[in-house]
Coordinates of C-alpha atoms in Angstrom, one line a residue:
M654 CA 212.9 134.4 125.7
A655 CA 216.4 135.7 125.6
T656 CA 217.5 138.4 123.2
A657 CA 220.3 137.8 120.7
D658 CA 222.7 140.0 122.6
Q659 CA 222.5 137.9 125.7
I660 CA 223.6 134.7 124.0
P661 CA 227.4 134.2 123.7
A662 CA 229.0 133.7 120.3
K663 CA 229.6 130.1 119.3
D664 CA 232.7 128.5 117.9
S665 CA 232.6 128.8 114.2
S666 CA 234.3 125.4 113.8
S667 CA 231.4 123.6 115.3
E668 CA 228.4 125.2 113.7
I669 CA 227.2 128.3 111.8
D670 CA 226.9 131.2 114.2
V671 CA 223.9 133.3 113.5
N672 CA 224.6 135.6 116.5
R673 CA 228.1 136.7 115.6
T674 CA 228.9 140.1 116.9
S675 CA 231.3 142.7 115.6
E676 CA 234.1 141.5 117.8
P677 CA 236.2 138.8 116.2
D678 CA 235.9 135.3 117.7
C679 CA 239.0 134.3 119.6
G680 CA 238.7 130.7 118.7
S681 CA 241.4 128.1 118.2
S682 CA 244.5 128.8 116.3
D683 CA 243.6 126.4 113.5
S684 CA 240.5 128.3 112.4
P685 CA 240.5 129.1 108.6
S686 CA 240.5 132.8 109.3
Q687 CA 243.3 132.9 111.8
S688 CA 246.3 132.7 109.5
L689 CA 245.1 134.8 106.5
D690 CA 247.3 137.8 105.5
H691 CA 247.1 140.3 102.7
S692 CA 249.2 138.4 100.2
W693 CA 247.7 136.0 97.7
S694 CA 248.0 132.3 98.4
W695 CA 246.2 129.5 96.7
R696 CA 246.4 127.4 99.8
Q697 CA 244.7 130.2 101.8
F698 CA 242.1 130.5 99.1
A699 CA 241.4 126.8 99.3
T700 CA 241.0 127.2 103.1
F701 CA 238.7 130.2 102.6
C702 CA 236.4 128.4 100.2
G703 CA 233.3 126.8 101.4
S704 CA 230.7 129.4 102.3
G705 CA 230.0 130.0 98.6
L706 CA 228.8 126.4 98.3
L707 CA 226.2 127.1 100.9
M708 CA 225.2 130.3 99.1
V709 CA 225.0 128.9 95.6
A710 CA 222.6 126.2 96.6
A711 CA 219.8 128.8 96.3
F712 CA 220.7 129.2 92.6
L713 CA 220.2 125.4 92.0
D714 CA 217.1 124.5 94.0
P715 CA 213.8 123.0 92.6
G716 CA 212.4 126.5 91.9
N717 CA 215.3 127.2 89.6
L718 CA 214.8 123.9 87.7
E719 CA 211.2 124.8 87.3
A720 CA 212.1 128.2 86.0
D721 CA 214.7 126.7 83.6
I722 CA 212.1 124.3 82.2
Q723 CA 209.7 127.1 81.5
V724 CA 212.3 129.3 79.9
G725 CA 213.5 126.6 77.6
A726 CA 210.1 125.2 76.6
K727 CA 208.4 128.6 76.1
T728 CA 211.2 130.9 74.8
G729 CA 213.8 128.4 73.4
F730 CA 217.3 129.8 73.5
A731 CA 216.2 133.5 73.4
L732 CA 216.6 134.2 77.2
L733 CA 220.0 132.7 77.7
W734 CA 221.5 136.2 77.8
W735 CA 219.0 137.1 80.5
V736 CA 220.0 134.1 82.7
A737 CA 223.7 135.0 82.2
L738 CA 223.0 138.7 83.1
V739 CA 221.0 137.8 86.2
T740 CA 223.5 135.2 87.5
L741 CA 226.9 136.5 86.5
I742 CA 226.3 140.3 86.8
C743 CA 223.5 140.9 89.2
G744 CA 224.0 137.8 91.3
T745 CA 227.7 138.3 91.6
S746 CA 227.4 141.9 92.5
F747 CA 224.8 141.5 95.2
Q748 CA 226.4 138.3 96.7
C749 CA 229.8 140.0 96.8
L750 CA 228.2 143.0 98.6
S751 CA 226.5 140.7 101.1
G752 CA 229.7 138.8 101.8
R753 CA 231.7 142.0 102.0
L754 CA 229.4 143.4 104.6
G755 CA 229.7 140.3 106.7
L756 CA 233.5 140.0 106.5
V757 CA 234.3 143.7 107.1
T758 CA 231.8 144.3 110.0
G759 CA 231.5 140.9 111.5
K760 CA 227.7 141.4 111.5
D761 CA 225.1 140.1 109.1
L762 CA 222.7 142.4 107.1
A763 CA 219.7 141.7 109.4
R764 CA 221.7 142.7 112.5
H765 CA 222.7 146.0 110.9
C766 CA 219.1 146.8 109.9
G767 CA 217.9 145.9 113.3
E768 CA 220.4 148.2 115.1
R769 CA 220.0 151.2 112.8
W770 CA 216.4 151.3 111.6
P771 CA 213.1 152.0 113.4
R772 CA 211.2 149.0 114.8
V773 CA 208.3 149.4 112.5
T774 CA 210.6 149.1 109.4
C775 CA 212.3 146.1 110.9
W776 CA 209.0 144.3 111.6
F777 CA 207.9 145.1 108.0
L778 CA 211.2 143.7 106.6
W779 CA 210.8 140.6 108.7
V780 CA 207.3 139.9 107.4
M781 CA 208.5 140.3 103.8
L782 CA 211.4 138.0 104.3
E783 CA 209.4 135.4 106.2
L784 CA 207.0 135.3 103.2
A785 CA 210.0 134.6 100.9
I786 CA 211.3 131.8 103.2
V787 CA 207.9 130.2 103.5
A788 CA 207.5 130.3 99.7
V789 CA 210.8 128.5 99.2
D790 CA 209.9 125.9 101.9
I791 CA 206.6 125.2 100.1
Q792 CA 208.6 124.4 96.9
E793 CA 210.9 122.0 98.7
T794 CA 208.1 120.4 100.7
I795 CA 205.9 119.5 97.7
G796 CA 208.9 118.7 95.5
S797 CA 210.2 116.1 98.1
A798 CA 206.6 114.8 98.3
Q799 CA 206.7 114.2 94.6
A800 CA 209.9 112.2 95.1
L801 CA 208.2 110.0 97.7
F802 CA 205.2 109.6 95.3
M803 CA 207.6 108.3 92.6
L804 CA 209.5 106.1 95.0
S805 CA 206.4 104.3 96.2
N806 CA 205.0 104.0 92.7
G807 CA 202.1 106.2 93.6
Q808 CA 201.3 104.4 96.9
I809 CA 202.2 107.5 99.0
P810 CA 200.0 110.4 97.9
L811 CA 201.4 113.9 97.8
W812 CA 199.5 115.1 100.9
A813 CA 201.0 112.2 102.9
G814 CA 204.4 112.9 101.4
C815 CA 204.2 116.5 102.6
I816 CA 203.6 115.4 106.2
I817 CA 206.4 112.8 106.1
V818 CA 208.9 115.3 104.6
S819 CA 208.0 118.0 107.1
F820 CA 208.8 115.8 110.0
S821 CA 211.8 114.0 108.5
A822 CA 213.6 117.3 108.1
F823 CA 214.2 117.6 111.8
I824 CA 216.8 114.8 111.5
L825 CA 218.9 117.1 109.5
L826 CA 219.5 119.3 112.5
M827 CA 221.9 116.7 113.8
L828 CA 224.3 117.6 111.0
E829 CA 225.1 121.0 112.5
R830 CA 226.8 119.2 115.4
F831 CA 229.5 117.9 113.0
G832 CA 230.6 121.4 111.9
T833 CA 230.2 123.7 109.0
R834 CA 232.8 121.9 106.9
L835 CA 230.7 118.8 106.7
L836 CA 227.8 120.8 105.3
E837 CA 230.1 122.6 102.8
A838 CA 231.5 119.2 101.6
L839 CA 228.1 117.8 101.3
F840 CA 226.8 120.7 99.3
G841 CA 229.9 120.6 97.0
S842 CA 229.4 116.9 96.3
I843 CA 225.7 117.4 95.5
I844 CA 226.4 120.3 93.2
A845 CA 229.1 118.3 91.4
L846 CA 226.7 115.4 90.9
M847 CA 224.0 117.7 89.6
G848 CA 226.5 119.4 87.2
V849 CA 227.7 116.1 85.7
S850 CA 224.1 114.8 85.2
M851 CA 222.9 117.9 83.5
A852 CA 226.0 118.2 81.3
V853 CA 225.5 114.6 80.1
N854 CA 222.0 115.4 79.0
F855 CA 223.2 118.6 77.3
F856 CA 225.9 116.9 75.2
R857 CA 223.7 113.9 74.3
S858 CA 220.7 115.9 73.2
G859 CA 222.4 117.5 70.2
V860 CA 222.0 121.1 71.2
P861 CA 223.2 123.4 68.3
A862 CA 226.1 125.5 69.3
K863 CA 225.0 128.3 67.0
E864 CA 221.7 128.7 68.7
V865 CA 223.4 128.7 72.1
A866 CA 225.8 131.4 71.0
L867 CA 222.9 133.5 69.5
G868 CA 220.9 133.2 72.7
L869 CA 223.9 134.3 74.8
F870 CA 225.2 137.2 72.7
R871 CA 222.0 138.5 70.9
P872 CA 219.6 139.9 73.4
T873 CA 216.0 139.4 72.4
L874 CA 212.7 139.4 74.3
P875 CA 210.1 137.4 72.4
A876 CA 206.3 137.6 73.1
G877 CA 205.2 136.0 76.2
S878 CA 208.6 136.0 77.8
I879 CA 208.0 138.5 80.6
G880 CA 206.6 135.8 83.0
P881 CA 209.5 133.3 82.5
A882 CA 212.0 136.2 82.8
V883 CA 210.6 137.5 86.0
G884 CA 210.3 134.0 87.4
T885 CA 213.9 133.3 86.6
L886 CA 215.0 136.6 88.3
G887 CA 213.2 135.6 91.5
A888 CA 214.4 132.0 91.3
L889 CA 218.1 133.0 90.9
V890 CA 218.6 136.0 93.2
M891 CA 216.5 135.1 96.3
P892 CA 215.9 137.6 99.1
Y893 CA 216.7 135.4 102.0
N894 CA 220.1 134.3 100.4
L895 CA 221.5 137.8 100.6
F896 CA 220.9 137.8 104.4
F897 CA 222.1 134.3 104.7
H898 CA 225.4 134.9 102.8
S899 CA 226.3 137.8 105.0
A900 CA 226.1 135.6 108.1
V901 CA 227.9 132.4 106.9
V902 CA 231.0 134.3 105.8
G903 CA 231.5 135.3 109.4
S904 CA 233.6 132.2 110.2
R905 CA 236.1 133.4 107.5
R906 CA 236.7 136.8 109.1
P907 CA 240.4 137.3 109.9
N908 CA 241.5 137.6 113.5
P909 CA 242.6 140.3 114.1
P910 CA 240.6 142.1 111.3
T911 CA 243.4 144.4 110.0
P912 CA 242.9 146.3 106.7
G913 CA 245.5 144.1 104.9
S914 CA 244.0 140.8 106.0
L915 CA 240.5 142.1 105.2
R916 CA 241.6 143.0 101.7
G917 CA 243.0 139.5 101.3
V918 CA 239.8 137.7 102.3
L919 CA 237.8 140.1 100.1
R920 CA 239.8 139.0 97.1
Y921 CA 239.1 135.4 98.0
L922 CA 235.4 136.1 98.4
R923 CA 235.1 137.7 95.0
L924 CA 236.9 134.9 93.2
E925 CA 234.9 132.2 95.0
T926 CA 231.6 133.9 94.3
V927 CA 232.5 134.3 90.6
M928 CA 233.5 130.6 90.4
V929 CA 230.4 129.1 92.1
L930 CA 228.0 131.4 90.2
L931 CA 229.7 130.5 86.9
L932 CA 229.1 126.9 87.7
A933 CA 225.5 127.6 88.7
F934 CA 225.0 129.4 85.4
L935 CA 226.4 126.5 83.3
I936 CA 224.1 124.0 85.1
N937 CA 221.1 126.2 84.5
M938 CA 222.1 126.8 80.9
C939 CA 222.3 123.0 80.3
V940 CA 218.8 122.5 81.6
I941 CA 217.4 125.4 79.5
C942 CA 219.1 124.2 76.3
V943 CA 217.9 120.6 76.7
F944 CA 214.2 121.6 77.1
A945 CA 214.6 124.3 74.4
Q946 CA 215.9 121.7 72.0
G947 CA 213.3 119.1 72.7
F948 CA 210.1 121.0 73.6
Y949 CA 210.2 124.6 72.3
G950 CA 207.3 125.2 70.0
T951 CA 205.3 122.1 71.1
D952 CA 202.9 124.0 73.5
Q953 CA 203.3 121.2 76.0
E954 CA 202.7 121.8 79.7
I955 CA 205.9 120.6 81.3
G956 CA 206.7 120.5 85.0
L957 CA 209.2 118.8 87.3
L958 CA 207.0 115.7 87.7
A959 CA 206.4 115.2 84.0
A960 CA 209.8 116.2 82.7
G961 CA 211.4 112.8 83.2
D962 CA 208.7 111.0 81.1
L963 CA 208.8 113.6 78.4
L964 CA 212.6 113.5 78.1
A965 CA 212.4 109.7 77.9
D966 CA 209.8 109.9 75.1
K967 CA 211.7 112.5 73.2
F968 CA 215.4 111.5 73.6
G969 CA 215.4 108.0 75.2
Q970 CA 215.2 106.3 78.6
E971 CA 218.7 107.2 79.6
F972 CA 217.8 110.9 79.6
K973 CA 215.2 110.3 82.3
V974 CA 217.9 108.5 84.4
F975 CA 220.3 111.5 84.2
W976 CA 217.5 114.0 84.8
A977 CA 216.5 112.0 87.9
V978 CA 220.1 112.1 89.1
G979 CA 220.0 115.9 88.7
L980 CA 216.8 116.1 90.6
L981 CA 218.3 113.8 93.2
A982 CA 221.2 116.2 93.6
S983 CA 218.9 119.2 93.9
G984 CA 217.1 117.6 96.8
Q985 CA 213.9 117.4 94.7
A986 CA 213.4 113.8 93.5
S987 CA 216.0 111.5 94.8
D988 CA 213.8 108.5 94.7
C989 CA 213.0 108.9 91.0
L990 CA 216.6 107.8 90.3
A991 CA 216.2 104.8 92.5
Q992 CA 213.0 103.7 90.9
R993 CA 214.0 104.3 87.3
G994 CA 217.6 103.0 87.7
A995 CA 216.3 99.8 89.4
H996 CA 213.9 99.0 86.7
L997 CA 216.4 99.7 83.9
C998 CA 219.5 98.1 85.3
I999 CA 218.9 95.7 88.2
G1000 CA 215.2 94.9 88.4
K1001 CA 212.6 95.0 91.1
P1002 CA 214.1 92.8 93.8
L1003 CA 217.2 95.0 94.2
Y1004 CA 215.0 98.1 94.0
R1005 CA 213.1 96.8 97.1
A1006 CA 216.4 96.1 98.8
T1007 CA 217.7 99.7 98.1
A1008 CA 214.4 101.4 98.9
G1009 CA 215.3 101.8 102.6
P1010 CA 218.7 103.4 102.0
M1011 CA 217.1 105.8 99.4
W1012 CA 214.6 107.0 102.1
C1013 CA 217.7 107.9 104.2
A1014 CA 219.1 109.6 101.1
L1015 CA 216.0 111.6 100.8
W1016 CA 216.4 112.9 104.3
L1017 CA 220.1 113.6 103.7
L1018 CA 219.5 115.5 100.5
Q1019 CA 217.1 117.9 102.0
V1020 CA 220.1 119.8 103.3
S1021 CA 218.8 123.0 101.7
T1022 CA 216.3 123.1 104.5
I1023 CA 219.2 123.8 106.8
A1024 CA 220.0 126.9 104.8
L1025 CA 216.4 128.1 105.2
T1026 CA 216.4 127.4 108.9
Y1027 CA 219.6 129.4 109.5
A1028 CA 218.4 132.2 107.2
G1029 CA 215.2 132.4 109.3
Q1030 CA 217.3 132.5 112.5
V1031 CA 219.5 135.3 111.0
V1032 CA 216.5 137.4 110.0
M1033 CA 214.6 137.0 113.3
S1034 CA 217.6 137.5 115.6
G1035 CA 218.9 140.4 113.6
L1036 CA 215.7 142.4 112.8
L1037 CA 213.7 141.6 115.9
M1038 CA 216.6 140.9 118.3
I1039 CA 214.9 137.6 119.2
D1040 CA 216.9 134.4 119.4
V1041 CA 215.1 131.1 118.6
K1042 CA 216.5 127.6 118.8
S1043 CA 216.9 125.7 115.5
W1044 CA 214.2 123.1 116.1
L1045 CA 211.7 125.8 117.2
R1046 CA 212.5 127.8 114.1
M1047 CA 212.0 124.8 111.8
I1048 CA 208.7 124.0 113.5
G1049 CA 207.4 127.5 112.8
T1050 CA 208.6 127.6 109.2
R1051 CA 207.3 124.1 108.5
L1052 CA 203.9 124.7 110.0
F1053 CA 203.5 127.9 108.0
A1054 CA 204.5 126.0 104.8
L1055 CA 202.6 122.8 105.5
V1056 CA 199.1 124.2 105.3
P1057 CA 199.4 125.7 101.8
A1058 CA 201.6 122.7 100.7
L1059 CA 198.9 120.3 101.8
T1060 CA 196.2 122.3 100.0
V1061 CA 198.2 122.4 96.8
A1062 CA 199.1 118.7 97.1
L1063 CA 195.4 117.7 97.4
V1064 CA 194.6 119.9 94.4
S1065 CA 197.6 118.8 92.3
Q1066 CA 196.8 115.2 92.9
T1067 CA 194.2 115.5 90.2
N1068 CA 195.3 118.5 87.9
N1069 CA 199.0 118.9 88.6
S1070 CA 198.6 122.5 89.7
F1071 CA 201.9 122.6 91.6
D1072 CA 203.9 123.5 88.5
R1073 CA 201.8 126.7 88.1
L1074 CA 202.2 127.4 91.8
N1075 CA 205.9 126.9 91.5
Q1076 CA 206.1 129.5 88.8
M1077 CA 204.1 132.0 90.8
L1078 CA 206.3 131.4 93.9
N1079 CA 209.3 132.3 91.8
V1080 CA 207.5 135.5 90.8
V1081 CA 206.8 136.2 94.4
Q1082 CA 210.5 136.0 95.1
S1083 CA 211.2 138.6 92.4
V1084 CA 208.5 141.0 93.9
L1085 CA 210.0 140.7 97.3
L1086 CA 213.6 141.0 96.1
P1087 CA 213.8 144.9 96.4
F1088 CA 213.2 144.6 100.2
A1089 CA 216.5 142.7 100.4
I1090 CA 218.8 144.4 97.9
I1091 CA 217.9 148.0 98.9
P1092 CA 218.9 147.5 102.5
L1093 CA 222.0 145.8 101.3
I1094 CA 223.0 148.8 99.1
H1095 CA 222.3 151.1 102.1
M1096 CA 224.5 149.2 104.5
A1097 CA 227.4 148.3 102.2
G1098 CA 227.7 151.9 101.0
N1099 CA 227.5 153.4 104.5
R1100 CA 230.9 154.7 105.5
E1101 CA 230.0 154.6 109.2
V1102 CA 229.0 150.9 108.9
M1103 CA 231.9 149.9 106.7
G1104 CA 234.5 152.2 108.3
P1105 CA 237.0 150.8 110.9
P1106 CA 239.3 149.0 110.8
G1107 CA 239.5 150.3 107.2
A1108 CA 237.4 152.3 104.7
F1109 CA 235.6 149.4 102.9
A1110 CA 232.4 151.1 101.8
T1111 CA 231.5 150.3 98.2
A1112 CA 232.7 152.5 95.5
C1113 CA 230.4 155.1 94.0
W1114 CA 230.3 153.4 90.6
L1115 CA 229.3 150.1 92.2
N1116 CA 226.7 151.8 94.4
S1117 CA 225.3 153.5 91.3
F1118 CA 225.2 150.3 89.3
C1119 CA 223.4 148.4 92.1
S1120 CA 221.0 151.2 92.5
M1121 CA 220.2 151.2 88.8
V1122 CA 219.6 147.4 89.0
A1123 CA 217.2 148.0 91.9
V1124 CA 215.3 150.6 89.9
A1125 CA 215.2 148.3 86.9
L1126 CA 214.0 145.4 89.1
A1127 CA 211.1 147.6 90.5
A1128 CA 210.2 148.6 87.0
I1129 CA 210.2 145.0 85.7
N1130 CA 208.0 143.9 88.6
G1131 CA 205.6 146.8 88.0
Y1132 CA 205.3 145.9 84.3
F1133 CA 204.6 142.3 85.2
L1134 CA 202.0 143.2 87.8
V1135 CA 200.2 145.3 85.2
T1136 CA 200.2 142.5 82.6
F1137 CA 199.2 140.0 85.2
R1138 CA 196.1 142.0 86.0
Q1139 CA 195.2 142.4 82.4
E1140 CA 195.7 138.7 81.6
N1141 CA 194.4 136.9 84.8
L1142 CA 192.0 139.2 86.6
P1143 CA 188.5 140.2 85.5
D1144 CA 187.9 143.7 84.2
G1145 CA 186.0 146.1 86.4
T1146 CA 186.4 149.4 88.2
G1147 CA 186.7 147.7 91.6
V1148 CA 189.4 145.3 90.5
M1149 CA 191.4 148.1 88.8
V1150 CA 191.1 150.4 91.9
G1151 CA 192.1 147.6 94.3
W1152 CA 195.0 146.4 92.2
G1153 CA 196.2 150.0 91.8
F1154 CA 196.0 150.6 95.5
L1155 CA 198.2 147.5 96.1
M1156 CA 200.7 148.6 93.6
A1157 CA 200.8 152.1 95.1
A1158 CA 201.4 150.6 98.5
Y1159 CA 204.1 148.4 97.1
Y1160 CA 206.0 151.2 95.5
C1161 CA 205.5 153.5 98.6
A1162 CA 207.2 150.8 100.7
I1163 CA 210.1 150.5 98.3
A1164 CA 210.4 154.3 98.2
C1165 CA 210.5 154.6 102.0
I1166 CA 213.3 152.0 102.2
A1167 CA 215.2 153.5 99.3
I1168 CA 215.2 156.9 100.9
G1169 CA 216.3 155.4 104.2
P1170 CA 214.1 154.7 107.2
E1171 CA 216.5 156.5 109.5
R1172 CA 216.3 159.7 107.3
L1173 CA 212.5 159.5 107.2
D1174 CA 212.4 159.1 111.0
L1175 CA 214.7 162.2 111.3
W1176 CA 212.7 164.3 108.8
T1177 CA 209.3 163.4 110.1
T1178 CA 210.0 163.6 113.9
P1179 CA 209.6 167.5 114.0
Y1180 CA 206.4 167.4 112.0
L1181 CA 205.1 164.6 114.2
H1182 CA 205.8 166.7 117.3
R1183 CA 204.0 169.6 115.7
A1184 CA 201.1 167.5 114.7
R1185 CA 200.9 166.0 118.2
G1186 CA 200.9 169.5 119.7
S1187 CA 198.2 170.7 117.2
V1188 CA 196.0 167.6 118.0
K1189 CA 196.4 168.4 121.7
K1190 CA 195.4 172.0 121.3
A1191 CA 192.4 171.0 119.1
S1192 CA 191.3 168.4 121.6
C1193 CA 191.5 171.0 124.4
A1194 CA 189.4 173.5 122.3
T1195 CA 186.9 170.7 121.6
V1196 CA 186.5 170.0 125.3
R1197 CA 185.9 173.7 126.1
V1198 CA 183.3 174.0 123.3
A1199 CA 181.6 170.8 124.4
G1200 CA 181.5 172.2 128.0
G1201 CA 180.0 175.5 126.8
V1202 CA 177.3 173.6 124.8
A1203 CA 176.5 171.5 127.9
V1204 CA 176.0 174.6 130.0
W1205 CA 173.8 176.1 127.3
V1206 CA 171.7 173.0 127.0
K1207 CA 171.2 172.9 130.8
G1208 CA 170.0 176.5 130.9
I1209 CA 167.1 175.9 128.5
N1210 CA 163.6 175.7 129.9
W1211 CA 162.3 172.9 127.7
R1212 CA 158.7 173.2 129.0
D1213 CA 158.4 176.9 128.0
P1214 CA 158.2 177.1 124.2
E1215 CA 158.6 180.8 124.1
S1216 CA 161.8 180.7 126.2
L1217 CA 163.0 177.9 124.0
L1218 CA 162.4 180.0 120.9
E1219 CA 164.2 183.0 122.4
V1220 CA 167.2 180.9 123.3
H1221 CA 167.2 179.3 119.9
I1222 CA 167.0 182.7 118.1

């Protein structure tokens, strides 16, 4: 298996290059990054845009829709300020740092960690990020299986849908041969369709503007809101997306990367990030408000599969149609629209005629799996210096996700337990998030990394702000873990000790990465050498003592009790 450094960089106009090195790609003269200069130009900005559409898909995936449903149904409008804070402040800050790192250095975050940090730390980060990627893949696999369940009117069970979806995703790898621009245009069309669908439901449901304004500008934290808040945090700012964004902006890096041209593309990066995340926030806010208006205070168990029927019962059948369109656009339930629209508008014969094309649409609208595949490639090639082909990477990810997905599908066939699993997977993303944002803060603030061809290290105030966010995130996760044990685990000394040990290990790992693995390695190396020398001396002394004891034992006359007593005394 070849290492990542042995594989030549690919043309950015044909596919996403996960092995981009620090040297600029001397591609064709019509590359978007070739003609950029330091002056502002809307035309250049339009040419630069596109990578943000790939990044923002993680803010609008099925896990986010599930989190939006729970926030609206359980807390009403009270957590709108939290969603705005996480998306527009935290999300913008960290995604800009990620894109800045990729544009300035020409390397992604995983590659920087792999080159500068000890191998043990890189392997640990790789395991944590793989858990996050597999968790997202489980959400997409079972969600698409639910779409097939609705399309077939229950004829295809969830477990069979998981298998079909897992194998159909390989067809999507053909899209990469048509270039990155096709993926960006496809993502943009899907996001626009989703935004229109959710906005129609928002304006037709009679959401009170006063409640929305109070939820946005009056921060409150009602009882029982910690779980939905932590789930929302993990669903919006995903660990793998920070590594992925630092890689996909590589095709926008100017050639040559002069300080003036880099400042120009960094301005474009900030504006594009703000625009796409503002759009993502508005879409998530529409979903939250609709479910807050219709189901807050009803104590109903609502999930992605049951949301359409509940909306139809509460507001009317057309709400289910628009909700299905939004799920179609998120890659979650495309066939729900086909089934419901056919029965409402054109009847069963045409539904049967359009079923085949909608199966193709299901394959096409699983494009978020491409982002997961590339994110896995970026993480593995950067942290472990191992390059794996796309189809092999997808096989590995899908196999790891298929076993738990099939298990949950078999269970949720009877008690619909996937909604609870979906919420817990969002919490898992939040728990793993410090292992992505802390390395990002380290690398983006390192003047050696962000130095030539210009001093582009993050400012002290931005570094301090991101560090405070990381500390607050670790504290929120700790509070949730404590409350989770109190509410869901049995009381007992063994449970408390075991849970406390896991939390201590979790915070020790965060502290080690926060201090800096390279610093710890530098500090501990002299002590390790001393400890190694002490162990060597102790082992030599032990050998000498053991040899003396052996000689003493051999000199004993075991048949003469008196001599044995004398020797003993």
